[in-house]
Amino acid sequence: MRWLKNRDTLYGFLVILPSLVLLGIFVYVFIFQTFYTSLTDWGRDPAQALALDPQLRFIGLDNYRELFTGFVDVRFRQTLVNAFFFTIFFILGSLLVGLGLAMVLDRSPRGEGFFRTIFLFPMSLSFIVTGTIWRWMLQPEGGVNRLPTLVGLPEGEFAWLTSREQIWQVSWNDLPFITALVVGAILIFIAIAAFRGSENRRAWIATGSAALLLLWAFTLGRNLQPLPYDEMHGFNLAFIGIILAAIWQMSGYTMALYLAGLRGIPEELREAARVDGASDWQLYRRVILPLLAPITLSAMIILGHISLKIFDLIFAMAGADNAPTDVPALLMFITTFRANQFAEGAAIGTILLLLVAIVIVPYLYSQLKSEVRR
Amino acid sequence: MMGRIFQYTVLFTATLFFLLPVYLVVVTALKEPAAITLDTTWQLPQVWYWASFVEAWTAFLPKMQNSFFLTIIATLLSAILGSLNGYVLAKWKFPGANIVFPLMLFGMFIPYQAVLIPLFQFVREIGLGGSLWGLILVHVVYGLPITTLIFRNYYAEIPDEMIEAGRIDGAGFFGIYSRIVFPLSVPGFVVVIIWQFTQIWNEFLFAVTLVSSPDQQPVTVALAQLAGGEAVQWNLPMAGALLAALPTLLVYILLGRYFIRGLLAGSVKG
Amino acid sequence: MRKFFLALVAAALGSLALAQSGRLEIFSWWAGDEGPALEALINLYKQRHPNVTVENATVTGGAGVNARAVLKTRMLGGDPPDSFQIHAGQALISTWVVADRMEDLTPLFTQEGWMNRFPRGLLDMISYRGRIYSVPVNIHRSNVMWFVPSRLREWGVQPPRTWAEFLTVCRTLQGRGLEAPLALGENWTQQHLWESVALGVLGAADYANLWNGRLRFNDPKVIEVWNTFGRVLDCANRDAAGLSWQHAVDRVLEGRAAFNIMGDWAAGYMTTTKRLRPGEGFGWAPSPGTAGVFMMLSDSFGLPKGVKNRANAVNWLRLLGSREGQDTFNPLKGSIPARTDGDPARYNAYLQSAMRDWRTNRIVGSLVHGAVAPEAFQSQFGTVLEIFLSARNAQAAGNAAQAIATQVRLGQ
């Protein structure tokens, strides 16, 4: 404890201590309490659900089992599917729009500052404000659907937020199999990359786990059926409008990230490529985009965790009760505060945390590791 | 030449995409309730009707005051704490700081649903249930990771030689902070304050669960209830949305540079 | 002498009441069109207790769905409003009463002589283990079908009396180019439609048996309800989820739909906001298959334990239960008094007919509006509806409903 002898370091520690204690309670203790709550029956007995000092029973992982295999919790499973599709399209859309705008702005057009301001201003708005505005934009017989009439075309018919249509349906029972296939494919991809970079140990580990996983998928995995019947889940078309609004709000962010990245690419590099006779397209494909890859990864992770947590936007756009546009964060709120099923709500919260942690923890780890190396 | 045309086509299409909602909000807010029909959505109002703003203003003024009260106090507190924490983590690393820091950072990514139930029980138990002070506490605590992060990265740029020089002059932990570090922090504070102001002003989940007495509601909750209510007359929610957006929008327009810096800092290294 | 003494006590009590000062927070979901009725009641309160500052804490949102969530965070957060609106019946009993968070109001009822001023059945509904926990202010009817008589004549159809007739009329109208003869709104209004279909298909006795556990939700009779419900939905507009109940009523008034099933607050909306005359501008009938049955719901106010301004809150409840209070509130709200001695002259044509039905019809309670089903069941019923809508599978919906009923110990 030599550092204790250094008075100033001790002061430093004492200064940061209250923050650490507060965050310790508000993050880690609360997460633990939520997890513990999710293992109880809080809410199942109405007389205890809302009592000032409820008596709870420990029931293990029963709430989780219910959520994934219980008959009435089909809504929860659909929210997971919804969150999945929302995340994919939201990230994809924001990245593409952001990159496109950044590339155009990077050429310093006239009025660049003005355009940048326009593209970024939705970032400063509350999701509630955005949701309220877009809810009005997407009224079935007004707003966006009337836009074509302004140029003489027939009006749009799409029932944006109220659509009940679902496409790309998959049975819940096929999900373990499909997940295994996808993870297996990723592992094989990693293996190939590692072989190329002649990191043999990593390559063999990846190949081995991919083989094991795929073997499992095609033998035991096929027989793992969480439900005794087929339950179809797919992409709810009602989400298109919400994805659009989310892209409207967040693509300015990716644009700012990419623009900062593009401006950081030394002009000599571009010059050199041009001297070598590279066309604009080749310049982007061979030189610039690879340099932007780390930014893309950062943006994907930040957007990914935002989209998993999405709550306010949908609350304001479609309301909390509209099942086709439900997501886990909203369902947790309803389950807890409307149906009084506190333990089940806590279980949904915990699952949500796990999903976010899968995205964030490796990211934080790699970010801070690279920093230490520096 | 073709490239030029293409470039401006992209810019103008994008501008249209970003501004159409704004246009719709403004014209709807300026129409008489009876004149708002779905098939004339996009037309300019025939009569300019300002009463919606008056009505929204009277309804929202108390909520805006709540939001200002909450946002200003929570922003300042979390900025000051973040500055001190950042100073410690950048210049006075104690053993284990490298483990503690990522643990702190994790707090800014968690889905708050995972802490919501114990959170409102805790706030009730310490006697802040239902009041704005409870909400302030929550925003300060969950704001600490990002403010600490921004200040830590900012202070890392201050050369260690300056700190060393301060020590040689006989200044200690606090002396160096107040004489050397703090005076250099103004841009850092601007970034953090703008970021926190925007975040806290715009926040909804904590506001809707922790403060529910209508006379203490922040403006986001009031807007969600106004727009989510029944028989929505769209002029009022639109005028309300404009009012609720105004403070953060002004901050963004006036101090956009710093806003973007906070934005980039949010992705840990930027 | 004794009378004089009593009068003296009463006067003393009265002046005590008058001397009350401080605040009173009233929590409700009455906003917009329903606002003026509450305002009138608050004004009456202010006249009697001028020193009390009344805070009207309103949380808007159809049928109180938002309000109940907010109320929960407040109660759980240890910050109860002085008095809050809640649907009479299981909405209160299954939540705050069983959790021992409400004050017993039986003494107030005996003291004010209300025990024989309210119908026996209603008192049973707001009681738990023999004690009364809330003061009902009004009665609404859930099973009403609305239409515009002149339009029906134009189309040459009669208001259907059974669901089978309804489906025939629906096909006729669709044949004449009316795409969606039934106007339907967002989620809870669909559940509202369901309870009318259930009552029509099952009849009053079996409908009541659903809630005491004697009829199971996966019984073939109840599965038939879902089948009928599915066919009725085929007559409704596709954009339902985006419409509030008022928007749905508007569709009928605009002639874009022929019928709407909604509680009789719709009458208040059409007379007050739309300025239509009951019987001319709009007509009504019991929803198909439910003639002679009155599916009721009632708004009531309770007294949470540990409120800040208890005396003011008790005075508020006293006003709510009084004849004057009820006759001030209800004509404006578009509902009938919960007391049996309301003055018919103060009510419009629709409400007078409702008052007659209330006295003569068989009474059952509403599911969606918290009279008969515990909140935990009612709030998860939306999921059941979702299960049905996603695959139109009646058996699956029945099984899901029964699973939830078992889980929340319905009827036990």
mmCIF file of C-alpha atoms in Angstrom, chain A residues 47-352:
data_model
loop_
_atom_site.group_PDB
_atom_site.id
_atom_site.type_symbol
_atom_site.label_atom_id
_atom_site.label_comp_id
_atom_site.label_asym_id
_atom_site.label_seq_id
_atom_site.Cartn_x
_atom_site.Cartn_y
_atom_site.Cartn_z
ATOM 1 C CA ALA A 47 -52.412 -9.737 -2.442
ATOM 2 C CA GLN A 48 -48.630 -9.412 -2.325
ATOM 3 C CA ALA A 49 -48.020 -7.709 -5.655
ATOM 4 C CA LEU A 50 -48.866 -4.195 -4.520
ATOM 5 C CA ALA A 51 -48.397 -4.511 -0.768
ATOM 6 C CA LEU A 52 -46.137 -1.983 0.888
ATOM 7 C CA ASP A 53 -43.843 -4.776 2.011
ATOM 8 C CA PRO A 54 -44.485 -7.736 -0.275
ATOM 9 C CA GLN A 55 -43.646 -11.273 0.871
ATOM 10 C CA LEU A 56 -41.804 -12.986 -1.973
ATOM 11 C CA ARG A 57 -41.028 -16.601 -2.745
ATOM 12 C CA PHE A 58 -37.901 -17.782 -4.525
ATOM 13 C CA ILE A 59 -38.819 -19.726 -7.659
ATOM 14 C CA GLY A 60 -35.514 -19.979 -9.505
ATOM 15 C CA LEU A 61 -35.466 -19.480 -13.249
ATOM 16 C CA ASP A 62 -39.165 -20.126 -13.676
ATOM 17 C CA ASN A 63 -39.884 -16.632 -15.020
ATOM 18 C CA TYR A 64 -37.247 -17.085 -17.711
ATOM 19 C CA ARG A 65 -38.585 -20.508 -18.628
ATOM 20 C CA GLU A 66 -42.050 -18.980 -18.952
ATOM 21 C CA LEU A 67 -40.780 -16.165 -21.144
ATOM 22 C CA PHE A 68 -39.034 -18.440 -23.611
ATOM 23 C CA THR A 69 -41.387 -21.389 -23.625
ATOM 24 C CA GLY A 70 -44.589 -20.283 -21.869
ATOM 25 C CA PHE A 71 -47.754 -20.298 -23.899
ATOM 26 C CA VAL A 72 -48.944 -16.769 -23.137
ATOM 27 C CA ASP A 73 -45.542 -15.139 -23.385
ATOM 28 C CA VAL A 74 -45.586 -15.273 -27.166
ATOM 29 C CA ARG A 75 -45.589 -11.488 -27.028
ATOM 30 C CA PHE A 76 -42.193 -11.420 -25.379
ATOM 31 C CA ARG A 77 -40.718 -13.682 -28.038
ATOM 32 C CA GLN A 78 -42.097 -11.430 -30.753
ATOM 33 C CA THR A 79 -40.498 -8.398 -29.075
ATOM 34 C CA LEU A 80 -37.121 -10.128 -29.321
ATOM 35 C CA VAL A 81 -37.692 -10.703 -33.025
ATOM 36 C CA ASN A 82 -38.862 -7.091 -33.394
ATOM 37 C CA ALA A 83 -35.769 -5.786 -31.628
ATOM 38 C CA PHE A 84 -33.599 -7.922 -33.910
ATOM 39 C CA PHE A 85 -35.072 -6.591 -37.144
ATOM 40 C CA PHE A 86 -35.271 -3.055 -35.860
ATOM 41 C CA THR A 87 -31.598 -3.156 -34.889
ATOM 42 C CA ILE A 88 -30.468 -4.530 -38.257
ATOM 43 C CA PHE A 89 -32.372 -2.048 -40.400
ATOM 44 C CA PHE A 90 -31.797 0.914 -38.148
ATOM 45 C CA ILE A 91 -28.029 0.356 -38.089
ATOM 46 C CA LEU A 92 -27.879 -0.334 -41.797
ATOM 47 C CA GLY A 93 -29.971 2.724 -42.676
ATOM 48 C CA SER A 94 -28.127 5.092 -40.364
ATOM 49 C CA LEU A 95 -24.730 3.918 -41.575
ATOM 50 C CA LEU A 96 -25.617 4.223 -45.251
ATOM 51 C CA VAL A 97 -27.324 7.598 -44.981
ATOM 52 C CA GLY A 98 -24.602 8.907 -42.674
ATOM 53 C CA LEU A 99 -21.793 7.684 -44.897
ATOM 54 C CA GLY A 100 -23.422 9.046 -48.031
ATOM 55 C CA LEU A 101 -23.941 12.469 -46.521
ATOM 56 C CA ALA A 102 -20.443 12.528 -45.073
ATOM 57 C CA MET A 103 -18.935 11.632 -48.447
ATOM 58 C CA VAL A 104 -20.821 14.419 -50.171
ATOM 59 C CA LEU A 105 -19.992 16.951 -47.459
ATOM 60 C CA ASP A 106 -16.363 15.874 -47.475
ATOM 61 C CA ARG A 107 -16.038 17.437 -50.920
ATOM 62 C CA SER A 108 -16.712 20.802 -49.275
ATOM 63 C CA PRO A 109 -19.728 21.888 -51.282
ATOM 64 C CA ARG A 110 -20.973 25.427 -51.000
ATOM 65 C CA GLY A 111 -23.029 25.895 -47.827
ATOM 66 C CA GLU A 112 -21.440 22.912 -46.134
ATOM 67 C CA GLY A 113 -21.987 24.332 -42.666
ATOM 68 C CA PHE A 114 -25.661 24.918 -43.401
ATOM 69 C CA PHE A 115 -26.212 21.380 -44.636
ATOM 70 C CA ARG A 116 -24.331 19.896 -41.724
ATOM 71 C CA THR A 117 -26.505 21.818 -39.323
ATOM 72 C CA ILE A 118 -29.651 20.564 -41.043
ATOM 73 C CA PHE A 119 -28.571 16.932 -41.047
ATOM 74 C CA LEU A 120 -27.542 16.931 -37.442
ATOM 75 C CA PHE A 121 -30.302 18.926 -35.779
ATOM 76 C CA PRO A 122 -32.627 15.954 -35.098
ATOM 77 C CA MET A 123 -29.919 14.589 -32.784
ATOM 78 C CA SER A 124 -30.674 17.409 -30.380
ATOM 79 C CA LEU A 125 -34.350 16.491 -30.125
ATOM 80 C CA SER A 126 -35.975 14.221 -27.623
ATOM 81 C CA PHE A 127 -37.190 10.870 -28.921
ATOM 82 C CA ILE A 128 -40.567 11.946 -27.555
ATOM 83 C CA VAL A 129 -40.587 14.997 -29.802
ATOM 84 C CA THR A 130 -39.474 12.953 -32.804
ATOM 85 C CA GLY A 131 -42.071 10.313 -32.042
ATOM 86 C CA THR A 132 -44.864 12.849 -31.746
ATOM 87 C CA ILE A 133 -43.907 14.462 -35.029
ATOM 88 C CA TRP A 134 -43.563 11.210 -36.960
ATOM 89 C CA ARG A 135 -46.754 9.846 -35.528
ATOM 90 C CA TRP A 136 -48.497 12.681 -37.295
ATOM 91 C CA MET A 137 -46.399 12.191 -40.433
ATOM 92 C CA LEU A 138 -47.465 8.559 -40.634
ATOM 93 C CA GLN A 139 -51.204 8.907 -40.114
ATOM 94 C CA PRO A 140 -52.776 6.345 -42.446
ATOM 95 C CA GLU A 141 -54.661 8.869 -44.566
ATOM 96 C CA GLY A 142 -52.451 11.875 -44.212
ATOM 97 C CA GLY A 143 -48.840 12.893 -43.940
ATOM 98 C CA VAL A 144 -46.429 10.772 -45.914
ATOM 99 C CA ASN A 145 -49.198 8.895 -47.686
ATOM 100 C CA ARG A 146 -50.463 12.193 -49.146
ATOM 101 C CA LEU A 147 -47.057 13.248 -50.427
ATOM 102 C CA PRO A 148 -47.444 11.588 -53.857
ATOM 103 C CA THR A 149 -50.652 13.564 -54.449
ATOM 104 C CA LEU A 150 -48.630 16.790 -54.354
ATOM 105 C CA VAL A 151 -46.990 15.762 -57.616
ATOM 106 C CA GLY A 152 -50.144 14.285 -59.083
ATOM 107 C CA LEU A 153 -49.607 10.644 -58.189
ATOM 108 C CA PRO A 154 -52.195 8.490 -56.402
ATOM 109 C CA GLU A 155 -51.896 8.609 -52.623
ATOM 110 C CA GLY A 156 -49.988 5.971 -50.698
ATOM 111 C CA GLU A 157 -51.963 3.162 -49.148
ATOM 112 C CA PHE A 158 -49.486 1.792 -46.666
ATOM 113 C CA ALA A 159 -50.845 1.548 -43.114
ATOM 114 C CA TRP A 160 -47.593 2.671 -41.540
ATOM 115 C CA LEU A 161 -47.956 2.236 -37.815
ATOM 116 C CA THR A 162 -51.122 0.170 -37.775
ATOM 117 C CA SER A 163 -50.106 -2.530 -40.208
ATOM 118 C CA ARG A 164 -50.403 -6.051 -38.873
ATOM 119 C CA GLU A 165 -48.580 -7.633 -41.781
ATOM 120 C CA GLN A 166 -45.609 -9.840 -41.025
ATOM 121 C CA ILE A 167 -43.005 -11.106 -43.467
ATOM 122 C CA TRP A 168 -39.998 -13.456 -43.283
ATOM 123 C CA GLN A 169 -41.658 -15.688 -40.742
ATOM 124 C CA VAL A 170 -39.660 -18.283 -38.899
ATOM 125 C CA SER A 171 -40.867 -20.788 -36.349
ATOM 126 C CA TRP A 172 -39.596 -20.192 -32.827
ATOM 127 C CA ASN A 173 -38.612 -23.846 -32.769
ATOM 128 C CA ASP A 174 -36.140 -23.337 -35.611
ATOM 129 C CA LEU A 175 -34.389 -20.553 -33.769
ATOM 130 C CA PRO A 176 -31.725 -22.615 -31.931
ATOM 131 C CA PHE A 177 -30.824 -24.230 -35.249
ATOM 132 C CA ILE A 178 -30.655 -20.949 -37.150
ATOM 133 C CA THR A 179 -28.671 -19.249 -34.403
ATOM 134 C CA ALA A 180 -26.174 -22.099 -34.437
ATOM 135 C CA LEU A 181 -25.829 -21.820 -38.213
ATOM 136 C CA VAL A 182 -25.210 -18.082 -38.051
ATOM 137 C CA VAL A 183 -22.692 -18.322 -35.211
ATOM 138 C CA GLY A 184 -21.033 -21.241 -37.015
ATOM 139 C CA ALA A 185 -20.725 -19.173 -40.179
ATOM 140 C CA ILE A 186 -19.166 -16.321 -38.239
ATOM 141 C CA LEU A 187 -16.683 -18.701 -36.630
ATOM 142 C CA ILE A 188 -15.709 -20.121 -40.010
ATOM 143 C CA PHE A 189 -15.233 -16.584 -41.285
ATOM 144 C CA ILE A 190 -12.974 -15.814 -38.329
ATOM 145 C CA ALA A 191 -11.055 -19.027 -38.967
ATOM 146 C CA ILE A 192 -10.440 -18.161 -42.602
ATOM 147 C CA ALA A 193 -9.305 -14.663 -41.663
ATOM 148 C CA ALA A 194 -6.969 -16.107 -39.041
ATOM 149 C CA PHE A 195 -5.482 -18.658 -41.473
ATOM 150 C CA ARG A 196 -4.767 -15.863 -43.890
ATOM 151 C CA GLY A 197 -3.099 -13.826 -41.183
ATOM 152 C CA SER A 198 -1.307 -17.085 -40.227
ATOM 153 C CA GLU A 199 -2.544 -16.910 -36.641
ATOM 154 C CA ASN A 200 -2.735 -20.659 -36.547
ATOM 155 C CA ARG A 201 -3.723 -21.217 -32.954
ATOM 156 C CA ARG A 202 -6.722 -18.880 -33.214
ATOM 157 C CA ALA A 203 -7.649 -20.383 -36.568
ATOM 158 C CA TRP A 204 -7.735 -23.920 -35.246
ATOM 159 C CA ILE A 205 -9.765 -22.951 -32.179
ATOM 160 C CA ALA A 206 -12.314 -21.203 -34.398
ATOM 161 C CA THR A 207 -12.471 -24.141 -36.824
ATOM 162 C CA GLY A 208 -12.874 -26.582 -33.965
ATOM 163 C CA SER A 209 -15.697 -24.686 -32.275
ATOM 164 C CA ALA A 210 -17.431 -24.115 -35.602
ATOM 165 C CA ALA A 211 -17.300 -27.821 -36.353
ATOM 166 C CA LEU A 212 -18.613 -28.745 -32.900
ATOM 167 C CA LEU A 213 -21.403 -26.195 -33.103
ATOM 168 C CA LEU A 214 -22.510 -27.252 -36.567
ATOM 169 C CA LEU A 215 -22.362 -30.898 -35.572
ATOM 170 C CA TRP A 216 -24.606 -30.096 -32.620
ATOM 171 C CA ALA A 217 -26.917 -28.028 -34.822
ATOM 172 C CA PHE A 218 -27.483 -30.830 -37.316
ATOM 173 C CA THR A 219 -27.900 -33.589 -34.737
ATOM 174 C CA LEU A 220 -29.202 -32.645 -31.287
ATOM 175 C CA GLY A 221 -29.945 -29.033 -32.217
ATOM 176 C CA ARG A 222 -32.602 -30.077 -34.721
ATOM 177 C CA ASN A 223 -34.428 -31.902 -31.958
ATOM 178 C CA LEU A 224 -34.331 -29.060 -29.441
ATOM 179 C CA GLN A 225 -37.875 -27.735 -29.587
ATOM 180 C CA PRO A 226 -38.698 -25.068 -26.985
ATOM 181 C CA LEU A 227 -42.411 -25.249 -27.854
ATOM 182 C CA PRO A 228 -44.622 -28.256 -28.545
ATOM 183 C CA TYR A 229 -46.043 -26.505 -31.629
ATOM 184 C CA ASP A 230 -44.800 -24.138 -34.324
ATOM 185 C CA GLU A 231 -45.047 -20.501 -33.383
ATOM 186 C CA MET A 232 -44.324 -18.116 -36.233
ATOM 187 C CA HIS A 233 -42.425 -14.883 -35.748
ATOM 188 C CA GLY A 234 -41.344 -12.419 -38.381
ATOM 189 C CA PHE A 235 -40.684 -8.834 -39.312
ATOM 190 C CA ASN A 236 -43.668 -6.595 -38.578
ATOM 191 C CA LEU A 237 -44.144 -4.091 -41.368
ATOM 192 C CA ALA A 238 -45.424 -1.562 -38.829
ATOM 193 C CA PHE A 239 -41.787 -1.117 -37.895
ATOM 194 C CA ILE A 240 -40.850 0.456 -41.218
ATOM 195 C CA GLY A 241 -42.137 3.847 -40.109
ATOM 196 C CA ILE A 242 -40.384 3.602 -36.773
ATOM 197 C CA ILE A 243 -37.127 2.649 -38.466
ATOM 198 C CA LEU A 244 -37.546 5.640 -40.770
ATOM 199 C CA ALA A 245 -38.049 8.021 -37.849
ATOM 200 C CA ALA A 246 -35.085 6.543 -36.002
ATOM 201 C CA ILE A 247 -32.862 6.949 -39.052
ATOM 202 C CA TRP A 248 -34.093 10.528 -39.405
ATOM 203 C CA GLN A 249 -32.975 11.185 -35.878
ATOM 204 C CA MET A 250 -29.683 9.284 -35.756
ATOM 205 C CA SER A 251 -28.093 9.391 -39.202
ATOM 206 C CA GLY A 252 -26.687 12.835 -38.421
ATOM 207 C CA TYR A 253 -24.656 11.140 -35.732
ATOM 208 C CA THR A 254 -23.075 8.640 -38.125
ATOM 209 C CA MET A 255 -22.532 11.470 -40.564
ATOM 210 C CA ALA A 256 -20.591 13.419 -37.927
ATOM 211 C CA LEU A 257 -18.526 10.335 -37.073
ATOM 212 C CA TYR A 258 -17.712 9.602 -40.702
ATOM 213 C CA LEU A 259 -17.012 13.211 -41.519
ATOM 214 C CA ALA A 260 -14.524 13.410 -38.657
ATOM 215 C CA GLY A 261 -12.968 10.200 -39.963
ATOM 216 C CA LEU A 262 -12.791 11.421 -43.570
ATOM 217 C CA ARG A 263 -11.254 14.705 -42.528
ATOM 218 C CA GLY A 264 -8.632 12.735 -40.646
ATOM 219 C CA ILE A 265 -7.448 10.955 -43.789
ATOM 220 C CA PRO A 266 -4.327 12.744 -44.990
ATOM 221 C CA GLU A 267 -4.659 14.415 -48.369
ATOM 222 C CA GLU A 268 -1.342 12.851 -49.480
ATOM 223 C CA LEU A 269 -2.920 9.429 -49.298
ATOM 224 C CA ARG A 270 -5.668 10.424 -51.699
ATOM 225 C CA GLU A 271 -3.173 12.163 -53.945
ATOM 226 C CA ALA A 272 -0.971 9.098 -54.033
ATOM 227 C CA ALA A 273 -3.904 6.932 -55.030
ATOM 228 C CA ARG A 274 -4.920 9.343 -57.755
ATOM 229 C CA VAL A 275 -1.399 9.465 -59.107
ATOM 230 C CA ASP A 276 -1.528 5.674 -59.303
ATOM 231 C CA GLY A 277 -4.516 6.147 -61.593
ATOM 232 C CA ALA A 278 -7.268 5.090 -59.185
ATOM 233 C CA SER A 279 -10.750 6.275 -60.073
ATOM 234 C CA ASP A 280 -12.947 7.900 -57.429
ATOM 235 C CA TRP A 281 -14.752 4.653 -56.897
ATOM 236 C CA GLN A 282 -11.516 2.710 -56.467
ATOM 237 C CA LEU A 283 -10.193 5.375 -54.150
ATOM 238 C CA TYR A 284 -13.179 4.906 -51.868
ATOM 239 C CA ARG A 285 -13.244 1.138 -52.077
ATOM 240 C CA ARG A 286 -9.536 0.449 -51.691
ATOM 241 C CA VAL A 287 -8.333 3.327 -49.544
ATOM 242 C CA ILE A 288 -10.988 5.290 -47.727
ATOM 243 C CA LEU A 289 -13.578 2.740 -46.664
ATOM 244 C CA PRO A 290 -11.009 0.395 -45.102
ATOM 245 C CA LEU A 291 -9.690 3.352 -43.136
ATOM 246 C CA LEU A 292 -13.215 4.076 -41.930
ATOM 247 C CA ALA A 293 -13.804 0.509 -40.752
ATOM 248 C CA PRO A 294 -13.035 1.203 -37.070
ATOM 249 C CA ILE A 295 -15.505 4.107 -37.143
ATOM 250 C CA THR A 296 -18.124 1.869 -38.689
ATOM 251 C CA LEU A 297 -17.591 -0.642 -35.921
ATOM 252 C CA SER A 298 -17.884 2.029 -33.200
ATOM 253 C CA ALA A 299 -21.023 3.431 -34.796
ATOM 254 C CA MET A 300 -22.557 -0.026 -35.144
ATOM 255 C CA ILE A 301 -22.054 -0.734 -31.491
ATOM 256 C CA ILE A 302 -23.321 2.619 -30.269
ATOM 257 C CA LEU A 303 -26.368 2.444 -32.551
ATOM 258 C CA GLY A 304 -26.872 -1.210 -31.694
ATOM 259 C CA HIS A 305 -27.121 -0.570 -28.013
ATOM 260 C CA ILE A 306 -29.416 2.394 -28.587
ATOM 261 C CA SER A 307 -31.718 0.288 -30.731
ATOM 262 C CA LEU A 308 -31.870 -2.543 -28.208
ATOM 263 C CA LYS A 309 -32.828 -0.014 -25.552
ATOM 264 C CA ILE A 310 -35.334 1.854 -27.730
ATOM 265 C CA PHE A 311 -38.377 2.863 -25.684
ATOM 266 C CA ASP A 312 -39.407 6.522 -25.821
ATOM 267 C CA LEU A 313 -39.602 6.703 -29.601
ATOM 268 C CA ILE A 314 -42.067 3.844 -29.875
ATOM 269 C CA PHE A 315 -43.968 4.967 -26.787
ATOM 270 C CA ALA A 316 -44.596 8.310 -28.480
ATOM 271 C CA MET A 317 -45.145 6.989 -31.997
ATOM 272 C CA ALA A 318 -47.357 3.971 -31.588
ATOM 273 C CA GLY A 319 -48.296 3.972 -27.932
ATOM 274 C CA ALA A 320 -47.371 1.413 -25.332
ATOM 275 C CA ASP A 321 -50.196 -0.988 -26.151
ATOM 276 C CA ASN A 322 -49.721 -1.567 -29.842
ATOM 277 C CA ALA A 323 -48.413 -5.134 -29.850
ATOM 278 C CA PRO A 324 -47.094 -5.194 -33.440
ATOM 279 C CA THR A 325 -44.639 -2.422 -32.549
ATOM 280 C CA ASP A 326 -43.663 -3.776 -29.161
ATOM 281 C CA VAL A 327 -40.032 -4.109 -28.057
ATOM 282 C CA PRO A 328 -38.531 -5.663 -24.898
ATOM 283 C CA ALA A 329 -37.949 -2.313 -23.203
ATOM 284 C CA LEU A 330 -41.614 -1.368 -23.645
ATOM 285 C CA LEU A 331 -42.896 -4.781 -22.662
ATOM 286 C CA MET A 332 -40.881 -4.604 -19.456
ATOM 287 C CA PHE A 333 -42.594 -1.332 -18.635
ATOM 288 C CA ILE A 334 -46.074 -2.666 -19.337
ATOM 289 C CA THR A 335 -45.524 -5.981 -17.613
ATOM 290 C CA THR A 336 -44.279 -4.218 -14.528
ATOM 291 C CA PHE A 337 -46.494 -1.201 -14.244
ATOM 292 C CA ARG A 338 -49.729 -2.342 -15.860
ATOM 293 C CA ALA A 339 -49.959 -6.067 -15.260
ATOM 294 C CA ASN A 340 -48.186 -5.840 -11.881
ATOM 295 C CA GLN A 341 -45.960 -8.791 -12.808
ATOM 296 C CA PHE A 342 -42.856 -7.333 -11.212
ATOM 297 C CA ALA A 343 -40.724 -10.479 -11.287
ATOM 298 C CA GLU A 344 -41.477 -11.109 -14.934
ATOM 299 C CA GLY A 345 -40.684 -7.460 -15.696
ATOM 300 C CA ALA A 346 -37.386 -7.854 -13.873
ATOM 301 C CA ALA A 347 -36.641 -10.947 -15.955
ATOM 302 C CA ILE A 348 -37.250 -9.012 -19.173
ATOM 303 C CA GLY A 349 -35.010 -6.222 -17.868
ATOM 304 C CA THR A 350 -32.272 -8.732 -17.119
ATOM 305 C CA ILE A 351 -32.515 -10.298 -20.572
ATOM 306 C CA LEU A 352 -32.315 -6.840 -22.103
#
